[in-house]
Amino acid sequence: MTTELHLEDTITAIATPSGEGGVAIVRVSGPESLRIADEVFRGHGERPSGRPSHVILHGCVVSGSDTLDEVLLMIMRAPHSYTGEDVVEIQGHGGPVTARRILRRVLDAGARMAEPGEFTRRAFLNGRMDLLQAEAVLDLIRSRTDRAAAAAMEQLEGALSKKLSAIYDALITAAADVEATLDFPEEELPAETVPEIAARTAAIGRDMDALLATWEEGHLLREGALCVITGKTNVGKSTLLNALLGRHRAIVSPRHGTTRDTIEESVVVDGNLLRIVDTAGLRDSDCEIELEGMRRTRDLIGKADVRIHVVDASVEMDEVERAHVRELNPERSVVVLNKTDLGLLVSRAEISGRCVVEASLLNGKGVTETRSAIVDLLSSGVDVHAPPHAAISERHRNELDAARAEVGKANELLAAGREDAAALVAQHLRAALESVGRITGRVYGEELLTSVFSRFCIGK
Ligand SMILES: Nc1nc2c(ncn2[C@@H]2O[C@H](COP(=O)(O)OP(=O)(O)O)[C@@H](O)[C@H]2O)c(=O)[nH]1
Ligand SMILES: [Mg+2]
């Protein structure tokens, strides 16, 4: 989307997934929607443009004397539609060919093909929703768990928007009060108002911190928890991945270095989305592919929400293994002592302080315990059993972090009792406002909209 998207265009797209289905919907939005409906649709009685809003007509989509499909046609007039514009939805018999034929007919009648997310982008530009709510639409579509869907719904209903608007309003008032003093010749904050404004900006900072603390939950809901399986070669890492997924995804073999690349799969455990990654085992190797695999493993370990370290417990730990165990972060790691069917030569004492599961994965022993251990670790950061709440995303966190830093600087100046600092304080508060405004979409540019809406599918 490099070109500007004009609101005066009438856009169209197939809104249902491709393939066979019960119905297929072609959506049309913009000023020409009803004129186009008149042109492509034949039914009984009054033409679509002569009908009131929110009616369903039965008829056919025609091209000259050809009938393309029997359809239901829905009319939603501006501003009472998803986009806030005149919208027509044509519901035909499901099937990729008929849907495309209807689409082509609508295009021929004067509509243009919609860009990804352009319907929702229009909903935003026409004030039907703010940027947080538009993003919630995408979160809702993408959600893989009930928890994620519930959180997205709360965001769509405005839970986050309300909190951020409150912060925005408080910042505006504080900035305006500081700026009011700039009009006086001394350009100084009157000594008596400094503590009062300082108390207010401190409170804004605390509200921001509370929102920032929801990122972890938001990350787990949207992306899922990144669980990286590590360990030496041949200890049973791929066996564990398969057991957690309940199917044979990775090749298991007694040969060292069988898994040379990383394999990622998602699974829902106790309502939590987990992204489980099987990695190339850590060992000395001169195989280029395997070395690259190990570099990726190191990278992933850095990003992991949970690290599951598998140890062959039927042999004593060597120095290399001890070093691996030492580097594990106790709050983020599960140690799986595998192959206990062959003996148990590793004692829990050697890995004290870490969450340990004794397993014989080949026989399915220890899989349930590993699952629970992962969920327990996640719930130490976020209460995964509490009802889900709308939580901020990575984009929101970046903006909010920047805003928080600005408010922090304003606070420092105020706390230092620097009465000559009015202009600086105002600058910091204005910068914070910009960032907060970009979260809700009060402040936006083409680039921001493109980055948000290009992640949507066409037709949404
Ligand atoms: N005896 C025994 N063998 C196992 C167990 N788990 C895995 N194995 C075997 O160990 C070998 C290596 O397993 P794999 O999952 O490929 O290890 P990876 O290299 O760490 O991915 C395979 O032959 C597995 O069948 C176990 O609990 N007991
Ligand atoms: Mg493997």
GROMACS .gro file of C-alpha atoms and ligand atoms in nm:
model
  489
    1MET     CA    1   0.000   0.000   0.000
    2THR     CA    2   0.224   0.275  -0.120
    3THR     CA    3  -0.045   0.472  -0.300
    4GLU     CA    4  -0.290   0.685  -0.111
    5LEU     CA    5  -0.621   0.517  -0.056
    6HIS     CA    6  -0.901   0.751  -0.152
    7LEU     CA    7  -1.216   0.742   0.055
    8GLU     CA    8  -1.425   0.848  -0.244
    9ASP     CA    9  -1.350   0.517  -0.416
   10THR     CA   10  -1.599   0.237  -0.380
   11ILE     CA   11  -1.411  -0.075  -0.278
   12THR     CA   12  -1.495  -0.442  -0.296
   13ALA     CA   13  -1.357  -0.782  -0.199
   14ILE     CA   14  -1.463  -1.136  -0.124
   15ALA     CA   15  -1.511  -1.132   0.253
   16THR     CA   16  -1.534  -1.507   0.312
   17PRO     CA   17  -1.241  -1.752   0.302
   18SER     CA   18  -1.160  -1.903  -0.035
   19GLY     CA   19  -1.272  -2.257  -0.113
   20GLU     CA   20  -1.605  -2.430  -0.089
   21GLY     CA   21  -1.849  -2.324   0.179
   22GLY     CA   22  -2.213  -2.272   0.260
   23VAL     CA   23  -2.208  -1.913   0.141
   24ALA     CA   24  -1.963  -1.666  -0.007
   25ILE     CA   25  -1.993  -1.294   0.058
   26VAL     CA   26  -1.879  -1.011  -0.166
   27ARG     CA   27  -1.861  -0.687   0.028
   28VAL     CA   28  -1.891  -0.343  -0.133
   29SER     CA   29  -1.833  -0.013   0.050
   30GLY     CA   30  -1.834   0.348  -0.063
   31PRO     CA   31  -2.051   0.613  -0.223
   32GLU     CA   32  -2.124   0.408  -0.537
   33SER     CA   33  -2.230   0.090  -0.354
   34LEU     CA   34  -2.603   0.127  -0.414
   35ARG     CA   35  -2.563   0.237  -0.776
   36ILE     CA   36  -2.345  -0.069  -0.835
   37ALA     CA   37  -2.604  -0.289  -0.663
   38ASP     CA   38  -2.872  -0.151  -0.897
   39GLU     CA   39  -2.653  -0.242  -1.193
   40VAL     CA   40  -2.556  -0.599  -1.099
   41PHE     CA   41  -2.867  -0.717  -0.912
   42ARG     CA   42  -3.211  -0.821  -1.039
   43GLY     CA   43  -3.487  -0.883  -0.785
   44HIS     CA   44  -3.855  -0.813  -0.736
   45GLY     CA   45  -3.992  -0.467  -0.671
   46GLU     CA   46  -3.792  -0.156  -0.592
   47ARG     CA   47  -3.422  -0.139  -0.688
   48PRO     CA   48  -3.161  -0.150  -0.407
   49SER     CA   49  -3.101   0.227  -0.421
   50GLY     CA   50  -3.470   0.287  -0.351
   51ARG     CA   51  -3.468   0.071  -0.038
   52PRO     CA   52  -3.414   0.172   0.324
   53SER     CA   53  -3.115   0.063   0.531
   54HIS     CA   54  -3.082  -0.282   0.683
   55VAL     CA   55  -3.302  -0.477   0.443
   56ILE     CA   56  -3.227  -0.807   0.272
   57LEU     CA   57  -3.333  -0.856  -0.089
   58HIS     CA   58  -3.359  -1.185  -0.273
   59GLY     CA   59  -3.264  -1.204  -0.642
   60CYS     CA   60  -2.979  -1.274  -0.881
   61VAL     CA   61  -2.651  -1.121  -0.987
   62VAL     CA   62  -2.671  -1.077  -1.362
   63SER     CA   63  -2.436  -0.986  -1.642
   64GLY     CA   64  -2.632  -0.890  -1.952
   65SER     CA   65  -2.869  -1.179  -2.009
   66ASP     CA   66  -2.656  -1.421  -1.800
   67THR     CA   67  -2.741  -1.507  -1.442
   68LEU     CA   68  -2.420  -1.549  -1.237
   69ASP     CA   69  -2.568  -1.660  -0.904
   70GLU     CA   70  -2.880  -1.655  -0.690
   71VAL     CA   71  -2.810  -1.426  -0.397
   72LEU     CA   72  -2.925  -1.239  -0.090
   73LEU     CA   73  -2.830  -0.873  -0.097
   74MET     CA   74  -2.792  -0.676   0.225
   75ILE     CA   75  -2.808  -0.299   0.237
   76MET     CA   76  -2.649  -0.101   0.519
   77ARG     CA   77  -2.658   0.270   0.459
   78ALA     CA   78  -2.409   0.525   0.596
   79PRO     CA   79  -2.336   0.584   0.875
   80HIS     CA   80  -2.492   0.266   1.015
   81SER     CA   81  -2.251   0.015   0.868
   82TYR     CA   82  -1.916  -0.141   0.958
   83THR     CA   83  -1.721   0.114   0.753
   84GLY     CA   84  -1.957   0.402   0.823
   85GLU     CA   85  -2.021   0.424   0.445
   86ASP     CA   86  -2.294   0.282   0.222
   87VAL     CA   87  -2.229  -0.092   0.231
   88VAL     CA   88  -2.380  -0.368   0.020
   89GLU     CA   89  -2.307  -0.732   0.092
   90ILE     CA   90  -2.392  -0.991  -0.168
   91GLN     CA   91  -2.429  -1.339  -0.026
   92GLY     CA   92  -2.407  -1.610  -0.291
   93HIS     CA   93  -2.376  -1.987  -0.296
   94GLY     CA   94  -2.037  -2.074  -0.152
   95GLY     CA   95  -1.769  -2.164  -0.402
   96PRO     CA   96  -1.456  -1.999  -0.528
   97VAL     CA   97  -1.571  -1.958  -0.889
   98THR     CA   98  -1.913  -1.803  -0.825
   99ALA     CA   99  -1.767  -1.567  -0.566
  100ARG     CA  100  -1.503  -1.453  -0.812
  101ARG     CA  101  -1.764  -1.408  -1.086
  102ILE     CA  102  -1.971  -1.184  -0.861
  103LEU     CA  103  -1.658  -0.993  -0.763
  104ARG     CA  104  -1.561  -0.940  -1.127
  105ARG     CA  105  -1.912  -0.817  -1.207
  106VAL     CA  106  -1.894  -0.565  -0.920
  107LEU     CA  107  -1.551  -0.450  -1.039
  108ASP     CA  108  -1.684  -0.407  -1.394
  109ALA     CA  109  -1.964  -0.194  -1.254
  110GLY     CA  110  -1.709   0.054  -1.118
  111ALA     CA  111  -1.574  -0.064  -0.782
  112ARG     CA  112  -1.204  -0.105  -0.713
  113MET     CA  113  -1.040  -0.400  -0.542
  114ALA     CA  114  -0.992  -0.334  -0.169
  115GLU     CA  115  -0.647  -0.344  -0.011
  116PRO     CA  116  -0.590  -0.569   0.292
  117GLY     CA  117  -0.777  -0.432   0.592
  118GLU     CA  118  -0.918  -0.142   0.393
  119PHE     CA  119  -1.276  -0.189   0.518
  120THR     CA  120  -1.156  -0.169   0.878
  121ARG     CA  121  -0.923   0.119   0.787
  122ARG     CA  122  -1.229   0.308   0.661
  123ALA     CA  123  -1.418   0.220   0.978
  124PHE     CA  124  -1.129   0.386   1.165
  125LEU     CA  125  -1.106   0.690   0.934
  126ASN     CA  126  -1.483   0.740   0.954
  127GLY     CA  127  -1.472   0.738   1.334
  128ARG     CA  128  -1.655   0.408   1.377
  129MET     CA  129  -1.373   0.278   1.598
  130ASP     CA  130  -1.033   0.391   1.721
  131LEU     CA  131  -0.707   0.224   1.628
  132LEU     CA  132  -0.707   0.001   1.937
  133GLN     CA  133  -1.049  -0.132   1.845
  134ALA     CA  134  -0.948  -0.184   1.483
  135GLU     CA  135  -0.649  -0.386   1.604
  136ALA     CA  136  -0.883  -0.584   1.830
  137VAL     CA  137  -1.075  -0.692   1.520
  138LEU     CA  138  -0.757  -0.851   1.390
  139ASP     CA  139  -0.677  -1.003   1.730
  140LEU     CA  140  -1.025  -1.151   1.740
  141ILE     CA  141  -0.988  -1.307   1.395
  142ARG     CA  142  -0.643  -1.440   1.481
  143SER     CA  143  -0.727  -1.568   1.828
  144ARG     CA  144  -0.655  -1.935   1.880
  145THR     CA  145  -0.785  -1.971   2.234
  146ASP     CA  146  -1.102  -1.871   2.421
  147ARG     CA  147  -0.888  -1.651   2.646
  148ALA     CA  148  -0.742  -1.463   2.351
  149ALA     CA  149  -1.086  -1.415   2.196
  150ALA     CA  150  -1.233  -1.288   2.523
  151ALA     CA  151  -0.947  -1.041   2.568
  152ALA     CA  152  -0.980  -0.919   2.208
  153MET     CA  153  -1.353  -0.873   2.256
  154GLU     CA  154  -1.292  -0.660   2.564
  155GLN     CA  155  -1.049  -0.448   2.363
  156LEU     CA  156  -1.301  -0.420   2.079
  157GLU     CA  157  -1.560  -0.299   2.327
  158GLY     CA  158  -1.323  -0.021   2.428
  159ALA     CA  159  -1.164  -0.136   2.754
  160LEU     CA  160  -0.812  -0.031   2.651
  161SER     CA  161  -0.934   0.276   2.465
  162LYS     CA  162  -1.096   0.403   2.784
  163LYS     CA  163  -0.778   0.364   2.990
  164LEU     CA  164  -0.560   0.528   2.727
  165SER     CA  165  -0.808   0.810   2.673
  166ALA     CA  166  -0.802   0.880   3.045
  167ILE     CA  167  -0.422   0.898   3.033
  168TYR     CA  168  -0.437   1.118   2.722
  169ASP     CA  169  -0.686   1.358   2.882
  170ALA     CA  170  -0.484   1.382   3.203
  171LEU     CA  171  -0.171   1.455   3.000
  172ILE     CA  172  -0.348   1.725   2.797
  173THR     CA  173  -0.472   1.899   3.109
  174ALA     CA  174  -0.131   1.884   3.274
  175ALA     CA  175   0.042   2.010   2.959
  176ALA     CA  176  -0.211   2.291   2.918
  177ASP     CA  177  -0.170   2.400   3.281
  178VAL     CA  178   0.207   2.411   3.239
  179GLU     CA  179   0.182   2.592   2.908
  180ALA     CA  180  -0.054   2.851   3.053
  181THR     CA  181   0.232   2.980   3.265
  182LEU     CA  182   0.451   3.025   2.956
  183ASP     CA  183   0.246   3.325   2.852
  184PHE     CA  184   0.369   3.519   3.150
  185PRO     CA  185   0.686   3.718   3.100
  186GLU     CA  186   0.885   3.531   3.366
  187GLU     CA  187   0.809   3.197   3.201
  188GLU     CA  188   0.813   3.031   3.535
  189LEU     CA  189   0.589   2.782   3.703
  190PRO     CA  190   0.441   2.953   4.008
  191ALA     CA  191   0.592   2.783   4.314
  192GLU     CA  192   0.256   2.688   4.460
  193THR     CA  193   0.136   2.495   4.153
  194VAL     CA  194   0.451   2.284   4.107
  195PRO     CA  195   0.372   2.018   4.373
  196GLU     CA  196   0.016   1.995   4.247
  197ILE     CA  197   0.118   1.931   3.885
  198ALA     CA  198   0.397   1.697   4.001
  199ALA     CA  199   0.140   1.487   4.190
  200ARG     CA  200  -0.074   1.465   3.879
  201THR     CA  201   0.207   1.364   3.643
  202ALA     CA  202   0.326   1.107   3.900
  203ALA     CA  203  -0.024   0.957   3.898
  204ILE     CA  204  -0.019   0.948   3.516
  205GLY     CA  205   0.313   0.761   3.536
  206ARG     CA  206   0.160   0.504   3.769
  207ASP     CA  207  -0.136   0.450   3.537
  208MET     CA  208   0.108   0.398   3.251
  209ASP     CA  209   0.305   0.146   3.457
  210ALA     CA  210  -0.014  -0.048   3.529
  211LEU     CA  211  -0.091  -0.068   3.158
  212LEU     CA  212   0.267  -0.160   3.071
  213ALA     CA  213   0.239  -0.450   3.314
  214THR     CA  214  -0.035  -0.603   3.097
  215TRP     CA  215   0.209  -0.656   2.808
  216GLU     CA  216   0.315  -0.999   2.927
  217GLU     CA  217  -0.043  -1.123   2.925
  218GLY     CA  218  -0.108  -0.958   2.589
  219HIS     CA  219   0.201  -1.123   2.445
  220LEU     CA  220   0.094  -1.468   2.569
  221LEU     CA  221  -0.257  -1.421   2.433
  222ARG     CA  222  -0.157  -1.288   2.091
  223GLU     CA  223   0.166  -1.463   2.004
  224GLY     CA  224   0.152  -1.751   2.250
  225ALA     CA  225   0.430  -1.846   2.490
  226LEU     CA  226   0.755  -1.933   2.318
  227CYS     CA  227   0.869  -2.265   2.468
  228VAL     CA  228   1.210  -2.373   2.349
  229ILE     CA  229   1.324  -2.732   2.394
  230THR     CA  230   1.700  -2.752   2.445
  231GLY     CA  231   1.953  -3.014   2.539
  232LYS     CA  232   2.237  -3.222   2.402
  233THR     CA  233   2.178  -3.437   2.096
  234ASN     CA  234   1.990  -3.765   2.133
  235VAL     CA  235   1.841  -3.691   2.477
  236GLY     CA  236   1.478  -3.702   2.354
  237LYS     CA  237   1.399  -3.342   2.253
  238SER     CA  238   1.213  -3.439   1.936
  239THR     CA  239   1.037  -3.716   2.126
  240LEU     CA  240   0.916  -3.449   2.370
  241LEU     CA  241   0.792  -3.219   2.093
  242ASN     CA  242   0.594  -3.504   1.941
  243ALA     CA  243   0.453  -3.604   2.280
  244LEU     CA  244   0.344  -3.247   2.359
  245LEU     CA  245   0.177  -3.216   2.019
  246GLY     CA  246   0.029  -3.564   2.030
  247ARG     CA  247   0.157  -3.649   1.682
  248HIS     CA  248   0.477  -3.740   1.502
  249ARG     CA  249   0.595  -3.403   1.382
  250ALA     CA  250   0.973  -3.430   1.420
  251ILE     CA  251   1.193  -3.720   1.317
  252VAL     CA  252   1.308  -3.921   1.617
  253SER     CA  253   1.616  -4.135   1.572
  254PRO     CA  254   1.907  -4.270   1.773
  255ARG     CA  255   2.143  -4.084   1.538
  256HIS     CA  256   2.302  -3.775   1.688
  257GLY     CA  257   2.231  -3.456   1.499
  258THR     CA  258   1.907  -3.573   1.340
  259THR     CA  259   1.731  -3.243   1.407
  260ARG     CA  260   1.952  -2.981   1.246
  261ASP     CA  261   1.701  -2.701   1.196
  262THR     CA  262   1.444  -2.563   1.437
  263ILE     CA  263   1.086  -2.693   1.416
  264GLU     CA  264   0.803  -2.482   1.552
  265GLU     CA  265   0.446  -2.592   1.619
  266SER     CA  266   0.159  -2.444   1.820
  267VAL     CA  267  -0.054  -2.625   2.071
  268VAL     CA  268  -0.317  -2.513   2.322
  269VAL     CA  269  -0.263  -2.638   2.677
  270ASP     CA  270  -0.517  -2.554   2.949
  271GLY     CA  271  -0.644  -2.271   2.732
  272ASN     CA  272  -0.295  -2.130   2.680
  273LEU     CA  273  -0.138  -2.101   2.338
  274LEU     CA  274   0.215  -2.244   2.337
  275ARG     CA  275   0.462  -2.213   2.050
  276ILE     CA  276   0.687  -2.510   2.099
  277VAL     CA  277   1.021  -2.516   1.924
  278ASP     CA  278   1.238  -2.824   1.887
  279THR     CA  279   1.599  -2.729   1.832
  280ALA     CA  280   1.921  -2.871   1.701
  281GLY     CA  281   2.100  -3.035   1.993
  282LEU     CA  282   2.390  -2.856   2.153
  283ARG     CA  283   2.715  -3.035   2.073
  284ASP     CA  284   3.047  -2.983   1.897
  285SER     CA  285   3.006  -3.021   1.526
  286ASP     CA  286   3.178  -2.914   1.209
  287CYS     CA  287   2.868  -2.952   0.994
  288GLU     CA  288   2.778  -2.606   0.861
  289ILE     CA  289   2.403  -2.677   0.869
  290GLU     CA  290   2.417  -2.804   1.222
  291LEU     CA  291   2.625  -2.505   1.336
  292GLU     CA  292   2.370  -2.268   1.186
  293GLY     CA  293   2.099  -2.468   1.365
  294MET     CA  294   2.282  -2.416   1.693
  295ARG     CA  295   2.316  -2.042   1.626
  296ARG     CA  296   1.937  -2.033   1.585
  297THR     CA  297   1.899  -2.230   1.905
  298ARG     CA  298   2.105  -1.969   2.095
  299ASP     CA  299   1.893  -1.692   1.944
  300LEU     CA  300   1.571  -1.863   2.046
  301ILE     CA  301   1.693  -1.927   2.398
  302GLY     CA  302   1.732  -1.551   2.435
  303LYS     CA  303   1.370  -1.490   2.336
  304ALA     CA  304   1.210  -1.787   2.512
  305ASP     CA  305   0.927  -1.741   2.760
  306VAL     CA  306   0.998  -2.093   2.884
  307ARG     CA  307   1.301  -2.312   2.825
  308ILE     CA  308   1.251  -2.686   2.851
  309HIS     CA  309   1.590  -2.846   2.898
  310VAL     CA  310   1.603  -3.220   2.837
  311VAL     CA  311   1.874  -3.430   3.001
  312ASP     CA  312   1.951  -3.797   2.946
  313ALA     CA  313   1.923  -3.904   3.310
  314SER     CA  314   2.042  -4.259   3.245
  315VAL     CA  315   2.401  -4.137   3.230
  316GLU     CA  316   2.589  -3.913   3.469
  317MET     CA  317   2.602  -3.543   3.382
  318ASP     CA  318   2.933  -3.432   3.234
  319GLU     CA  319   3.086  -3.086   3.262
  320VAL     CA  320   2.911  -2.962   2.946
  321GLU     CA  321   2.572  -3.069   3.081
  322ARG     CA  322   2.644  -2.912   3.419
  323ALA     CA  323   2.726  -2.584   3.243
  324HIS     CA  324   2.397  -2.599   3.053
  325VAL     CA  325   2.201  -2.653   3.373
  326ARG     CA  326   2.385  -2.371   3.550
  327GLU     CA  327   2.288  -2.121   3.280
  328LEU     CA  328   1.915  -2.200   3.313
  329ASN     CA  329   1.704  -1.922   3.457
  330PRO     CA  330   1.516  -2.090   3.745
  331GLU     CA  331   1.206  -1.879   3.688
  332ARG     CA  332   1.180  -1.969   3.324
  333SER     CA  333   1.303  -2.327   3.293
  334VAL     CA  334   1.182  -2.682   3.329
  335VAL     CA  335   1.439  -2.962   3.343
  336VAL     CA  336   1.313  -3.292   3.202
  337LEU     CA  337   1.516  -3.590   3.328
  338ASN     CA  338   1.448  -3.832   3.044
  339LYS     CA  339   1.518  -4.200   2.981
  340THR     CA  340   1.460  -4.291   3.344
  341ASP     CA  341   1.355  -4.635   3.214
  342LEU     CA  342   1.727  -4.691   3.153
  343GLY     CA  343   1.825  -4.574   3.500
  344LEU     CA  344   1.850  -4.254   3.698
  345LEU     CA  345   2.208  -4.140   3.747
  346VAL     CA  346   2.126  -3.771   3.781
  347SER     CA  347   2.007  -3.655   4.118
  348ARG     CA  348   1.762  -3.374   4.177
  349ALA     CA  349   2.021  -3.219   4.406
  350GLU     CA  350   2.247  -3.156   4.107
  351ILE     CA  351   1.978  -2.937   3.954
  352SER     CA  352   1.842  -2.783   4.269
  353GLY     CA  353   1.637  -2.470   4.239
  354ARG     CA  354   1.494  -2.566   3.902
  355CYS     CA  355   1.160  -2.720   3.829
  356VAL     CA  356   1.233  -3.088   3.753
  357VAL     CA  357   1.022  -3.356   3.585
  358GLU     CA  358   1.131  -3.722   3.582
  359ALA     CA  359   1.030  -3.875   3.252
  360SER     CA  360   1.048  -4.167   3.020
  361LEU     CA  361   0.914  -3.995   2.714
  362LEU     CA  362   0.941  -4.301   2.496
  363ASN     CA  363   0.669  -4.452   2.715
  364GLY     CA  364   0.472  -4.130   2.754
  365LYS     CA  365   0.577  -4.088   3.116
  366GLY     CA  366   0.627  -3.729   3.232
  367VAL     CA  367   0.445  -3.560   2.944
  368THR     CA  368   0.148  -3.443   3.150
  369GLU     CA  369   0.385  -3.325   3.425
  370THR     CA  370   0.590  -3.128   3.171
  371ARG     CA  371   0.273  -2.960   3.039
  372SER     CA  372   0.168  -2.858   3.391
  373ALA     CA  373   0.517  -2.736   3.472
  374ILE     CA  374   0.513  -2.510   3.164
  375VAL     CA  375   0.172  -2.363   3.252
  376ASP     CA  376   0.282  -2.315   3.615
  377LEU     CA  377   0.589  -2.120   3.503
  378LEU     CA  378   0.375  -1.899   3.280
  379SER     CA  379   0.133  -1.832   3.562
  380SER     CA  380   0.412  -1.699   3.781
  381GLY     CA  381   0.425  -1.395   3.551
  382VAL     CA  382   0.058  -1.380   3.454
  383ASP     CA  383  -0.240  -1.532   3.628
  384VAL     CA  384  -0.340  -1.767   3.346
  385HIS     CA  385  -0.639  -1.893   3.541
  386ALA     CA  386  -0.793  -1.550   3.605
  387PRO     CA  387  -1.045  -1.417   3.352
  388PRO     CA  388  -0.859  -1.268   3.056
  389HIS     CA  389  -0.845  -0.891   3.015
  390ALA     CA  390  -0.769  -0.661   2.728
  391ALA     CA  391  -0.391  -0.625   2.735
  392ILE     CA  392  -0.147  -0.416   2.537
  393SER     CA  393   0.045  -0.542   2.234
  394GLU     CA  394   0.407  -0.497   2.133
  395ARG     CA  395   0.319  -0.184   1.931
  396HIS     CA  396   0.135  -0.033   2.225
  397ARG     CA  397   0.422  -0.116   2.458
  398ASN     CA  398   0.677   0.058   2.238
  399GLU     CA  399   0.470   0.377   2.228
  400LEU     CA  400   0.381   0.359   2.596
  401ASP     CA  401   0.744   0.302   2.695
  402ALA     CA  402   0.842   0.614   2.507
  403ALA     CA  403   0.558   0.812   2.666
  404ARG     CA  404   0.649   0.681   3.011
  405ALA     CA  405   1.007   0.796   2.968
  406GLU     CA  406   0.889   1.147   2.876
  407VAL     CA  407   0.658   1.164   3.176
  408GLY     CA  408   0.947   1.043   3.390
  409LYS     CA  409   1.164   1.330   3.267
  410ALA     CA  410   0.884   1.580   3.334
  411ASN     CA  411   0.848   1.436   3.684
  412GLU     CA  412   1.219   1.471   3.756
  413LEU     CA  413   1.217   1.836   3.654
  414LEU     CA  414   0.913   1.904   3.867
  415ALA     CA  415   1.046   1.710   4.166
  416ALA     CA  416   1.371   1.902   4.152
  417GLY     CA  417   1.161   2.211   4.210
  418ARG     CA  418   1.304   2.369   3.898
  419GLU     CA  419   1.063   2.654   3.861
  420ASP     CA  420   1.231   2.772   3.542
  421ALA     CA  421   1.164   2.435   3.381
  422ALA     CA  422   0.812   2.507   3.257
  423ALA     CA  423   0.902   2.506   2.888
  424LEU     CA  424   1.092   2.179   2.921
  425VAL     CA  425   0.820   2.010   3.124
  426ALA     CA  426   0.564   2.113   2.863
  427GLN     CA  427   0.784   1.970   2.587
  428HIS     CA  428   0.812   1.633   2.760
  429LEU     CA  429   0.438   1.617   2.823
  430ARG     CA  430   0.365   1.704   2.458
  431ALA     CA  431   0.602   1.429   2.341
  432ALA     CA  432   0.425   1.182   2.573
  433LEU     CA  433   0.091   1.292   2.425
  434GLU     CA  434   0.214   1.217   2.073
  435SER     CA  435   0.306   0.863   2.167
  436VAL     CA  436  -0.016   0.794   2.356
  437GLY     CA  437  -0.210   0.948   2.067
  438ARG     CA  438  -0.049   0.706   1.825
  439ILE     CA  439  -0.174   0.413   2.033
  440THR     CA  440  -0.542   0.508   2.004
  441GLY     CA  441  -0.501   0.665   1.662
  442ARG     CA  442  -0.572   1.023   1.768
  443VAL     CA  443  -0.236   1.097   1.612
  444TYR     CA  444  -0.161   0.903   1.296
  445GLY     CA  445   0.017   0.911   0.966
  446GLU     CA  446   0.001   0.705   0.650
  447GLU     CA  447   0.291   0.491   0.769
  448LEU     CA  448   0.122   0.394   1.096
  449LEU     CA  449  -0.204   0.303   0.923
  450THR     CA  450  -0.021   0.097   0.664
  451SER     CA  451   0.171  -0.096   0.927
  452VAL     CA  452  -0.147  -0.170   1.122
  453PHE     CA  453  -0.387  -0.252   0.839
  454SER     CA  454  -0.156  -0.436   0.601
  455ARG     CA  455  -0.158  -0.721   0.854
  456PHE     CA  456  -0.529  -0.775   0.787
  457CYS     CA  457  -0.667  -0.998   0.517
  458ILE     CA  458  -0.838  -0.863   0.207
  459GLY     CA  459  -1.210  -0.824   0.267
  460LYS     CA  460  -1.180  -0.728   0.636
  461LIG     N1  461   1.500  -4.568   2.642
  461LIG     C1  462   1.450  -4.450   2.606
  461LIG     N2  463   1.479  -4.399   2.487
  461LIG     C2  464   1.427  -4.279   2.453
  461LIG     C3  465   1.342  -4.209   2.542
  461LIG     N3  466   1.306  -4.092   2.481
  461LIG     C4  467   1.365  -4.093   2.360
  461LIG     N4  468   1.437  -4.206   2.341
  461LIG     C5  469   1.515  -4.244   2.223
  461LIG     O1  470   1.630  -4.162   2.213
  461LIG     C6  471   1.666  -4.143   2.077
  461LIG     C7  472   1.679  -3.995   2.047
  461LIG     O2  473   1.554  -3.931   2.060
  461LIG     P1  474   1.523  -3.793   1.991
  461LIG     O3  475   1.391  -3.749   2.037
  461LIG     O4  476   1.546  -3.801   1.844
  461LIG     O5  477   1.638  -3.705   2.057
  461LIG     P2  478   1.688  -3.556   2.020
  461LIG     O6  479   1.812  -3.571   1.943
  461LIG     O7  480   1.714  -3.493   2.152
  461LIG     O8  481   1.579  -3.489   1.943
  461LIG     C8  482   1.554  -4.208   1.995
  461LIG     O9  483   1.600  -4.334   1.952
  461LIG     C9  484   1.441  -4.222   2.093
  461LIG    O10  485   1.357  -4.331   2.065
  461LIG    C10  486   1.313  -4.267   2.670
  461LIG    O11  487   1.239  -4.213   2.753
  461LIG     N5  488   1.369  -4.386   2.697
  462MG      MG  489   1.584  -3.407   1.756
   0.00000   0.00000   0.00000
